[in-house]
Phi, psi and omega in degrees: 000142182214127196248134169045019200108353199242123191244146193239127175309105171278358172265005176282127173284008170261341172284313212283090174244345191273141196065030179275121177305317193262022168252141175273358174257143173286295198242160175230151178213123170239138187232132171274147175249112162246163168134168196296187185281162178048052152230012168100033182288337179282320171282334169306294183313308173302307189290334157301292199296301200253353187060213192295340178267091177304132195216129188277026210264141144316002193239106187256065190221127180239140185222138195209142157258122152261122192059245188238019185221151188247128184221132198246151185225129193240111197251110178269140165254125189297137170087339181287132180307320187282339181237006190280339173296326182257032208287332172298291161357271175328291186326321179299133166068053170255134174281310182218156177244119134287117195251116198257152192220151173269126187271350160262009184236081187324315167284002173263340152298311160309302186294021188281314163326293175319311185293295190309326187276324164310302173312322182298310175298325171279322188229059177300333198232020168260158169289153169223152197221118174267107184261134199240109168264161177071042191277350174290342170283064186288355183270328182273004203278135167259326173248108198287158184318305191296318176312302186293317185302305220271311203289297160350291182302320193289327191249016183031069163213177201267176182203124178224151199239138185217153164226125172300333187296305205267339196068020167286000000 
């Protein structure tokens, strides 16, 4: 299965949800969001799951329909107390890991090596994406795009800048 350049092994039992009779969906993707506190992980998840209508639900699941297929995304946040009891179990069969930092906080950028190390431990075979959040705060920016892109290239991952406030 290939989605926006990311490949998922459709024969792995963790990933093969296509055409299951007991499911109401065709594809299922589990995504972990990790990074320092206050970098915008929860905002990122809530904006995707609930769009503009922020909800205090513990259920970070979103279903979308594309053509005749229903795709389900389950999104888990590292450090979220609701998920921490079964952390190692929840890490199994993860399709992608978003490693988020705040472009206005050098400490969150400096800690990315630790987050990549953790991602390598728990999610060895998962796709990883580096996400720089708060790109709307141009005057407060501490990490330039090229430095973040260089780090992403060092780890062999894609890099995107976003703003959960401006939905960029």
